Coordinates of C-alpha atoms and ligand atoms in Angstrom, one line a residue:
X1 CA 178.5 -27.0 9.5
X2 CA 182.2 -26.2 9.5
X3 CA 184.3 -29.3 9.8
X4 CA 186.6 -29.5 12.8
X5 CA 190.3 -29.3 12.0
X6 CA 192.3 -32.5 12.6
X7 CA 194.4 -31.0 15.4
X8 CA 191.3 -30.1 17.4
X9 CA 190.0 -33.6 16.9
X10 CA 193.3 -35.0 18.2
X11 CA 193.2 -32.6 21.2
X12 CA 189.6 -33.7 22.0
X13 CA 190.8 -37.4 21.6
X14 CA 193.6 -36.6 24.1
X15 CA 191.1 -35.2 26.6
X16 CA 188.7 -38.1 26.2
X17 CA 191.6 -40.6 26.5
X18 CA 192.7 -39.0 29.8
X19 CA 189.2 -39.0 31.2
X20 CA 188.5 -42.6 30.2
X21 CA 191.9 -43.7 31.6
X22 CA 191.3 -41.9 34.9
X23 CA 187.7 -43.1 35.2
X24 CA 188.9 -46.7 34.6
X25 CA 191.6 -46.4 37.3
X26 CA 189.2 -44.8 39.8
X27 CA 186.3 -47.1 39.0
X28 CA 188.7 -50.1 38.9
X29 CA 187.7 -51.3 35.4
X30 CA 191.2 -50.9 34.0
X31 CA 190.9 -54.4 32.4
X32 CA 188.1 -53.0 30.2
X33 CA 190.4 -50.4 28.8
X34 CA 193.2 -52.8 28.4
X35 CA 191.1 -55.3 26.5
X36 CA 188.7 -53.1 24.5
X37 CA 190.3 -49.6 24.1
X38 CA 194.1 -50.0 24.2
X39 CA 194.2 -52.3 21.1
X40 CA 193.0 -49.3 18.9
X41 CA 196.0 -47.4 20.1
X42 CA 198.2 -50.4 19.1
X43 CA 196.6 -50.5 15.7
X44 CA 197.3 -46.8 15.2
X45 CA 201.0 -47.3 16.2
X46 CA 201.2 -50.3 13.9
X47 CA 199.8 -48.2 11.1
X48 CA 202.5 -45.6 11.6
X49 CA 205.2 -48.3 11.7
X50 CA 203.8 -50.0 8.7
X51 CA 204.1 -46.9 6.6
X52 CA 207.7 -46.1 7.7
X53 CA 209.7 -48.2 5.3
X54 CA 207.7 -47.4 2.1
X55 CA 207.5 -43.7 3.1
X56 CA 211.2 -43.3 3.5
X57 CA 212.1 -45.4 0.5
X58 CA 209.8 -43.6 -1.9
X59 CA 210.1 -40.0 -0.6
X60 CA 213.9 -40.2 -0.6
X61 CA 214.2 -41.7 -4.0
X62 CA 211.7 -39.1 -5.3
X63 CA 213.5 -36.2 -3.6
X64 CA 217.0 -37.2 -4.7
X65 CA 216.0 -37.9 -8.3
X66 CA 214.6 -34.3 -8.5
X67 CA 218.2 -33.1 -8.2
X68 CA 218.8 -33.6 -11.9
X69 CA 219.7 -30.0 -12.2
X70 CA 222.4 -30.3 -9.6
X71 CA 225.2 -30.3 -12.2
X72 CA 223.9 -26.9 -13.5
X73 CA 223.4 -25.6 -10.1
X74 CA 226.3 -27.4 -8.5
X75 CA 227.6 -24.3 -6.7
X76 CA 224.2 -23.2 -5.4
X77 CA 223.6 -26.9 -4.6
X78 CA 226.8 -27.3 -2.6
X79 CA 226.1 -24.2 -0.6
X80 CA 222.5 -25.1 0.0
X81 CA 223.3 -28.6 1.1
X82 CA 226.1 -27.3 3.3
X83 CA 223.9 -24.9 5.1
X84 CA 221.1 -27.5 5.4
X85 CA 223.4 -30.2 6.9
X86 CA 225.2 -27.7 9.2
X87 CA 221.9 -26.2 10.6
X88 CA 220.5 -29.7 11.1
X89 CA 223.5 -30.9 13.1
X90 CA 223.5 -27.7 15.1
X91 CA 219.7 -28.2 15.8
X92 CA 220.3 -31.8 17.0
X93 CA 223.2 -30.6 19.2
X94 CA 221.0 -27.9 20.8
X95 CA 218.3 -30.5 21.4
X96 CA 220.7 -32.9 23.0
X97 CA 222.3 -30.2 25.2
X98 CA 218.8 -29.1 26.3
X99 CA 217.4 -32.5 27.0
X100 CA 220.5 -33.7 28.8
X101 CA 220.5 -30.7 31.1
X102 CA 216.7 -30.6 31.7
X103 CA 216.3 -34.4 32.1
X104 CA 212.6 -34.5 31.5
X105 CA 212.4 -38.3 31.8
X106 CA 213.7 -38.0 35.3
X107 CA 210.6 -36.2 36.3
X108 CA 209.2 -39.7 36.5
X109 CA 210.0 -41.3 39.8
X110 CA 212.6 -44.2 39.6
X111 CA 210.0 -46.8 40.4
X112 CA 207.7 -45.6 37.6
X113 CA 210.6 -45.7 35.2
X114 CA 211.2 -49.3 36.1
X115 CA 207.6 -50.1 35.6
X116 CA 207.6 -48.4 32.2
X117 CA 210.6 -50.3 31.2
X118 CA 208.9 -53.6 32.1
X119 CA 205.7 -52.6 30.2
X120 CA 207.1 -51.0 27.1
X121 CA 210.5 -52.4 26.6
X122 CA 210.4 -56.1 27.1
X123 CA 213.1 -56.7 24.6
X124 CA 215.3 -53.9 25.9
X125 CA 217.9 -56.2 27.4
X126 CA 218.3 -58.0 24.1
X127 CA 218.7 -54.7 22.4
X128 CA 221.2 -53.5 24.9
X129 CA 223.1 -56.8 24.5
X130 CA 223.2 -56.5 20.7
X131 CA 224.1 -52.8 21.1
X132 CA 227.1 -53.8 23.2
X133 CA 228.1 -56.5 20.7
X134 CA 228.2 -53.7 18.2
X135 CA 230.3 -51.6 20.5
X136 CA 232.7 -54.5 21.0
X137 CA 233.0 -54.9 17.2
X138 CA 234.9 -51.7 16.8
X139 CA 234.1 -48.1 15.8
X140 CA 233.5 -48.8 12.1
X141 CA 230.7 -51.4 12.8
X142 CA 228.1 -48.7 12.5
X143 CA 229.0 -48.1 8.9
X144 CA 229.2 -51.8 8.2
X145 CA 225.6 -52.1 9.5
X146 CA 224.4 -49.3 7.3
X147 CA 225.1 -51.4 4.1
X148 CA 222.6 -54.2 3.8
X149 CA 223.6 -57.5 2.2
X150 CA 220.0 -58.2 1.2
X151 CA 217.5 -55.4 0.5
X152 CA 214.5 -57.5 1.5
X153 CA 216.2 -58.2 4.8
X154 CA 216.5 -54.5 5.2
X155 CA 212.8 -53.9 4.4
X156 CA 211.7 -56.6 6.8
X157 CA 212.4 -54.7 10.0
X158 CA 211.9 -51.1 11.1
X159 CA 215.2 -51.4 13.0
X160 CA 217.0 -51.5 9.7
X161 CA 215.8 -48.2 8.5
X162 CA 219.3 -46.8 8.0
X163 CA 219.9 -49.6 5.5
X164 CA 216.7 -48.6 3.7
X165 CA 217.9 -45.0 3.6
X166 CA 221.2 -46.1 2.2
X167 CA 219.5 -48.1 -0.5
X168 CA 217.2 -45.2 -1.4
X169 CA 220.3 -42.8 -1.7
X170 CA 222.0 -45.2 -4.0
X171 CA 218.9 -45.7 -6.1
X172 CA 218.2 -42.0 -6.3
X173 CA 221.7 -41.1 -7.3
X174 CA 221.9 -43.9 -9.8
X175 CA 218.7 -42.6 -11.3
X176 CA 220.1 -39.2 -11.8
X177 CA 223.1 -40.8 -13.5
X178 CA 221.0 -42.9 -15.9
X179 CA 220.0 -41.6 -19.3
X180 CA 216.8 -39.6 -19.3
X181 CA 214.7 -41.9 -21.5
X182 CA 215.5 -44.9 -19.3
X183 CA 215.1 -43.1 -16.0
X184 CA 211.9 -41.2 -16.8
X185 CA 209.4 -44.0 -16.4
X186 CA 211.1 -45.0 -13.1
X187 CA 210.9 -41.3 -11.9
X188 CA 207.2 -41.2 -12.9
X189 CA 206.6 -44.3 -10.9
X190 CA 208.2 -43.0 -7.8
X191 CA 206.5 -39.6 -8.2
X192 CA 203.1 -41.4 -8.3
X193 CA 204.0 -43.8 -5.5
X194 CA 205.1 -40.9 -3.4
X195 CA 201.7 -39.2 -3.8
X196 CA 199.9 -42.5 -3.0
X197 CA 202.0 -43.1 0.2
X198 CA 201.4 -39.5 1.3
X199 CA 197.7 -40.2 0.9
X200 CA 198.1 -43.3 3.1
X201 CA 199.7 -41.2 5.8
X202 CA 196.8 -38.8 5.6
X203 CA 194.3 -41.7 5.9
X204 CA 196.2 -43.1 8.9
X205 CA 196.1 -39.6 10.5
X206 CA 192.3 -39.6 10.2
X207 CA 192.4 -42.4 12.7
X208 CA 194.7 -40.4 14.9
X209 CA 192.0 -38.9 17.2
X210 CA 190.8 -42.4 18.1
X211 CA 194.3 -43.8 18.2
X212 CA 195.5 -41.0 20.5
X213 CA 192.5 -41.4 22.8
X214 CA 193.1 -45.2 23.0
X215 CA 196.8 -44.8 23.6
X216 CA 196.3 -42.2 26.4
X217 CA 193.6 -44.2 28.1
X218 CA 195.8 -47.4 27.9
X219 CA 198.8 -45.5 29.0
X220 CA 197.1 -44.1 32.1
X221 CA 195.7 -47.5 33.1
X222 CA 199.1 -49.2 32.6
X223 CA 201.0 -46.6 34.4
X224 CA 198.6 -45.7 37.2
X225 CA 197.9 -49.3 38.2
X226 CA 195.8 -48.8 41.3
X227 CA 197.2 -45.4 42.0
X228 CA 195.7 -42.5 40.0
X229 CA 198.1 -40.0 41.5
X230 CA 201.0 -41.5 39.8
X231 CA 199.5 -40.7 36.3
X232 CA 200.2 -37.1 37.3
X233 CA 203.9 -37.9 37.3
X234 CA 203.6 -38.8 33.7
X235 CA 201.9 -35.6 32.7
X236 CA 204.4 -33.6 34.6
X237 CA 207.2 -35.3 32.7
X238 CA 205.4 -34.9 29.4
X239 CA 204.9 -31.2 30.2
X240 CA 208.6 -30.7 30.9
X241 CA 209.5 -32.7 27.7
X242 CA 207.2 -30.5 25.6
X243 CA 208.6 -27.3 27.1
X244 CA 212.2 -28.6 26.4
X245 CA 211.2 -29.1 22.7
X246 CA 209.6 -25.7 22.5
X247 CA 212.6 -23.9 24.1
X248 CA 214.9 -25.6 21.4
X249 CA 212.6 -24.5 18.6
X250 CA 212.4 -21.0 20.0
X251 CA 216.2 -20.9 20.1
X252 CA 216.3 -21.6 16.4
X253 CA 213.7 -19.0 15.5
X254 CA 214.7 -16.1 17.8
X255 CA 218.5 -16.6 18.1
X256 CA 220.0 -18.9 15.5
X257 CA 218.3 -17.8 12.3
X258 CA 218.5 -14.0 13.1
X259 CA 222.2 -14.5 13.9
X260 CA 222.8 -16.1 10.5
X261 CA 220.8 -13.4 8.7
X262 CA 222.6 -10.6 10.4
X263 CA 226.0 -12.2 9.7
X264 CA 225.5 -13.1 6.1
X265 CA 223.0 -10.7 4.7
X266 CA 222.0 -7.1 5.0
X267 CA 218.3 -8.0 5.5
X268 CA 216.8 -6.8 8.8
X269 CA 215.4 -9.7 10.6
X270 CA 212.3 -7.8 11.6
X271 CA 211.6 -7.5 7.8
X272 CA 212.4 -11.1 7.4
X273 CA 209.8 -12.1 10.0
X274 CA 207.2 -9.8 8.5
X275 CA 207.8 -11.3 5.1
X276 CA 207.7 -14.9 6.2
X277 CA 204.9 -14.7 8.8
X278 CA 202.0 -16.0 6.7
X279 CA 204.1 -19.0 5.7
X280 CA 204.8 -19.6 9.4
X281 CA 201.1 -19.5 10.3
X282 CA 200.2 -21.9 7.5
X283 CA 203.0 -24.2 8.7
X284 CA 201.5 -24.1 12.2
X285 CA 197.9 -24.9 11.0
X286 CA 198.8 -27.5 8.4
X287 CA 201.8 -29.2 10.2
X288 CA 203.2 -29.7 6.7
X289 CA 206.2 -28.0 5.0
X290 CA 205.0 -29.4 1.7
X291 CA 201.5 -27.9 2.0
X292 CA 203.1 -24.6 3.0
X293 CA 205.7 -24.6 0.2
X294 CA 203.7 -22.6 -2.4
X295 CA 203.2 -19.8 0.2
X296 CA 206.9 -20.0 1.4
X297 CA 208.1 -19.6 -2.2
X298 CA 205.7 -16.7 -2.8
X299 CA 206.8 -14.8 0.3
X300 CA 210.5 -15.5 -0.1
X301 CA 210.5 -14.2 -3.7
X302 CA 208.1 -11.3 -3.3
X303 CA 208.7 -10.1 0.2
X304 CA 212.3 -11.1 0.9
X305 CA 213.6 -10.4 -2.6
X306 CA 215.2 -13.8 -3.3
X307 CA 215.4 -14.5 -7.1
X308 CA 213.2 -17.2 -8.5
X309 CA 216.2 -19.2 -9.7
X310 CA 217.4 -19.6 -6.2
X311 CA 214.1 -20.0 -4.4
X312 CA 212.8 -22.6 -6.9
X313 CA 215.8 -24.8 -6.2
X314 CA 216.5 -24.2 -2.5
X315 CA 212.9 -24.2 -1.1
X316 CA 211.5 -27.5 -2.6
X317 CA 214.7 -29.2 -1.7
X318 CA 214.6 -27.7 1.8
X319 CA 211.0 -28.8 2.3
X320 CA 212.1 -32.3 1.6
X321 CA 215.4 -32.6 3.3
X322 CA 215.9 -29.7 5.7
X323 CA 214.0 -30.0 8.9
X324 CA 215.7 -28.3 11.8
X325 CA 212.5 -28.4 14.0
X326 CA 212.1 -32.1 13.3
X327 CA 215.8 -32.6 14.2
X328 CA 215.4 -31.0 17.6
X329 CA 212.3 -32.9 18.2
X330 CA 214.0 -36.2 17.3
X331 CA 216.9 -35.6 19.7
X332 CA 214.8 -34.5 22.6
X333 CA 212.3 -37.3 22.2
X334 CA 214.8 -40.1 21.8
X335 CA 216.6 -39.1 25.0
X336 CA 213.4 -38.4 26.8
X337 CA 212.1 -41.9 26.0
X338 CA 215.4 -43.5 26.9
X339 CA 215.3 -41.6 30.3
X340 CA 211.7 -42.7 30.9
X341 CA 212.7 -46.3 30.2
X342 CA 215.6 -46.0 32.6
X343 CA 218.1 -46.6 29.8
X344 CA 221.4 -44.8 30.3
X345 CA 222.8 -43.4 27.1
X346 CA 226.5 -43.5 26.5
X347 CA 228.5 -40.9 24.5
X348 CA 228.4 -43.3 21.6
X349 CA 224.6 -43.4 21.9
X350 CA 224.4 -39.6 21.8
X351 CA 226.6 -39.6 18.7
X352 CA 224.4 -42.2 17.1
X353 CA 221.5 -39.9 17.8
X354 CA 223.3 -37.1 15.9
X355 CA 223.9 -39.3 12.9
X356 CA 220.5 -41.0 12.8
X357 CA 218.4 -37.9 13.6
X358 CA 220.2 -36.1 10.8
X359 CA 219.3 -38.9 8.4
X360 CA 215.8 -39.2 9.9
X361 CA 215.1 -35.5 9.4
X362 CA 216.4 -35.7 5.8
X363 CA 214.2 -38.8 5.2
X364 CA 211.1 -37.4 6.9
X365 CA 208.4 -36.4 4.4
X366 CA 207.1 -32.9 4.6
X367 CA 203.7 -34.0 6.0
X368 CA 202.1 -34.1 9.4
X369 CA 203.5 -36.7 11.8
X370 CA 206.4 -37.7 9.5
X371 CA 208.8 -36.9 12.3
X372 CA 207.3 -39.2 14.8
X373 CA 207.4 -42.1 12.3
X374 CA 211.1 -41.4 11.6
X375 CA 211.8 -41.5 15.3
X376 CA 211.5 -45.3 15.0
X377 CA 214.9 -45.2 13.3
X378 CA 216.6 -43.2 16.0
X379 CA 215.1 -45.3 18.8
X380 CA 216.1 -48.5 17.0
X381 CA 219.6 -47.3 16.6
X382 CA 220.1 -46.7 20.3
X383 CA 218.3 -50.0 21.2
X384 CA 214.9 -48.7 22.4
X385 CA 211.6 -50.3 21.6
X386 CA 209.5 -48.3 19.2
X387 CA 206.6 -48.7 21.7
X388 CA 208.3 -45.8 23.4
X389 CA 206.4 -43.6 20.9
X390 CA 203.3 -44.3 23.0
X391 CA 204.8 -42.0 25.7
X392 CA 204.9 -39.0 23.5
X393 CA 202.4 -39.5 20.7
X394 CA 199.7 -37.8 22.7
X395 CA 201.5 -34.5 22.6
X396 CA 202.9 -34.9 19.2
X397 CA 200.4 -32.9 17.2
X398 CA 201.0 -29.5 18.9
X399 CA 204.7 -30.1 18.8
X400 CA 204.5 -31.0 15.1
X401 CA 202.7 -27.7 14.5
X402 CA 205.6 -25.8 16.3
X403 CA 208.4 -27.8 14.7
X404 CA 207.0 -27.3 11.2
X405 CA 207.2 -23.5 11.7
X406 CA 210.9 -24.0 12.4
X407 CA 211.3 -26.3 9.3
X408 CA 209.8 -23.7 7.0
X409 CA 211.7 -20.7 8.6
X410 CA 215.0 -22.7 8.3
X411 CA 214.3 -23.2 4.5
X412 CA 213.5 -19.5 4.0
X413 CA 216.6 -18.5 6.0
X414 CA 218.9 -20.7 3.8
X415 CA 217.2 -19.4 0.6
X416 CA 218.0 -15.8 1.7
X417 CA 221.6 -16.7 2.7
X418 CA 222.3 -18.5 -0.6
X419 CA 220.7 -15.7 -2.6
X420 CA 222.7 -13.1 -0.8
X421 CA 226.0 -14.9 -1.3
X422 CA 225.1 -15.3 -5.0
X423 CA 224.1 -11.7 -5.5
X424 CA 220.6 -12.9 -6.2
X425 CA 218.9 -10.9 -3.3
X426 CA 217.0 -7.7 -4.0
X427 CA 217.9 -5.6 -1.1
X428 CA 216.0 -2.8 0.6
X429 CA 212.5 -4.0 0.2
X430 CA 210.2 -2.2 2.5
X431 CA 207.7 -4.6 4.1
X432 CA 205.1 -1.9 4.8
X433 CA 205.3 -0.7 1.2
X434 CA 204.9 -4.3 0.0
X435 CA 201.9 -4.7 2.4
X436 CA 200.3 -1.5 1.0
X437 CA 200.9 -2.8 -2.6
X438 CA 199.3 -6.1 -1.7
X439 CA 196.2 -4.4 -0.3
X440 CA 195.9 -2.2 -3.5
X441 CA 196.2 -5.4 -5.6
X442 CA 193.5 -7.1 -3.6
X443 CA 191.2 -4.0 -4.0
X444 CA 191.8 -3.9 -7.7
X445 CA 190.9 -7.6 -7.9
X446 CA 187.8 -7.2 -5.8
X447 CA 186.7 -4.4 -8.1
X448 CA 187.3 -6.5 -11.2
X449 CA 185.6 -9.6 -9.8
X450 CA 183.1 -8.3 -7.2
X451 CA 181.7 -10.9 -4.9
X452 CA 178.0 -9.9 -5.4
Ligands
LIG1 N1 205.3 -32.0 9.9 C1 206.7 -31.8 9.6 C2 206.9 -31.0 8.3 O1 206.1 -31.1 7.5 C3 207.5 -33.0 9.6 C4 207.5 -33.6 11.0 O2 206.6 -34.4 11.3 O3 208.4 -33.3 11.8 O4 207.8 -30.3 8.2

């Protein structure tokens, strides 16, 4: 029998969770869910939080140390990183503009927000207090806080994620500057460790259907109390939140990238989309830029005409550090959770979101659910309890599928731009002709290796 894909299992988990939660509220056995079901959700969240520090540390060190060629490719490298950072910051700004104008968290009635705050953010006032101490300490305090005075101190709390990122950057750059024979064993270690950690993420995600079911059931019981109708408020708010994320993602795909392509290259964006479509579909079904990378590279080289030299540098780097879809998601989610917890964000908080979401999207591994793990950093930086993830985790998988499409399309766009400005773009490729050639090649292959 064909195995069910993970995202279907998660969707089924969601539905079961909602039904269990509603049944518990209606049948007045909410305590049963709180004592015997909800803990599985907590275990799942703990698993995600547990992986956050090692995941960021290892994937960042591994990604940066791959940049050994940067000296050779310094010009291409500079342009690539420039485009990547600029598009990430723009994506976050779009996300912030959208979420601040739509206010999805405010679709929850005031009283519900107060309850949520009490349930999920018991330490919020401490955080707000320490955040205001930070503000009182002057504008440079944020940079002072990024540099840890003890690395184990930084590792010991998910709130210190920026310090971990800082350490990983220093470590990666120092590795590139260390003689090959000394750095190689360390590089191999981090390569291997990265593969192992990604496997742990995969294992944790196998538990996701049950985790999501438990989280949703627990959430409904906590929120609805004795009043099932009020759970509907939460779903309305989640619906508006999801639509806000999707509108931001659509903006990138249908307006921003085409505008960039039209301004910097002679490629027609219809041809661009025809070329990149299979990679987008793979991104959607795997939720992983890394898994999609081989197809992205193939399409970008063969169908968009980007030289191998450019694509083999720009795309793997992009899959690791350039995630515009993830950035939008981070911005919208952080503000949504803050709104749902009744936490008013200042201008400084919004700027902190721009900074931390940029770093979080750079640090996020190109695997399913990496974005939601990195959200812990953004939430921590604005003084919100990571338990806020419980609010959005149920709808994360479908949003992950959509944001990964944007992540991959952003990488392909930048590869095309860089190639075009370097004179490394074969122009005038006809997608229909290419399709025809592909079909002919497939036919030839089938004739050579017939199936029966
Ligand atoms: N799944 C995304 C990717 O691989 C990362 C994320 O979770 O946002 O690009």
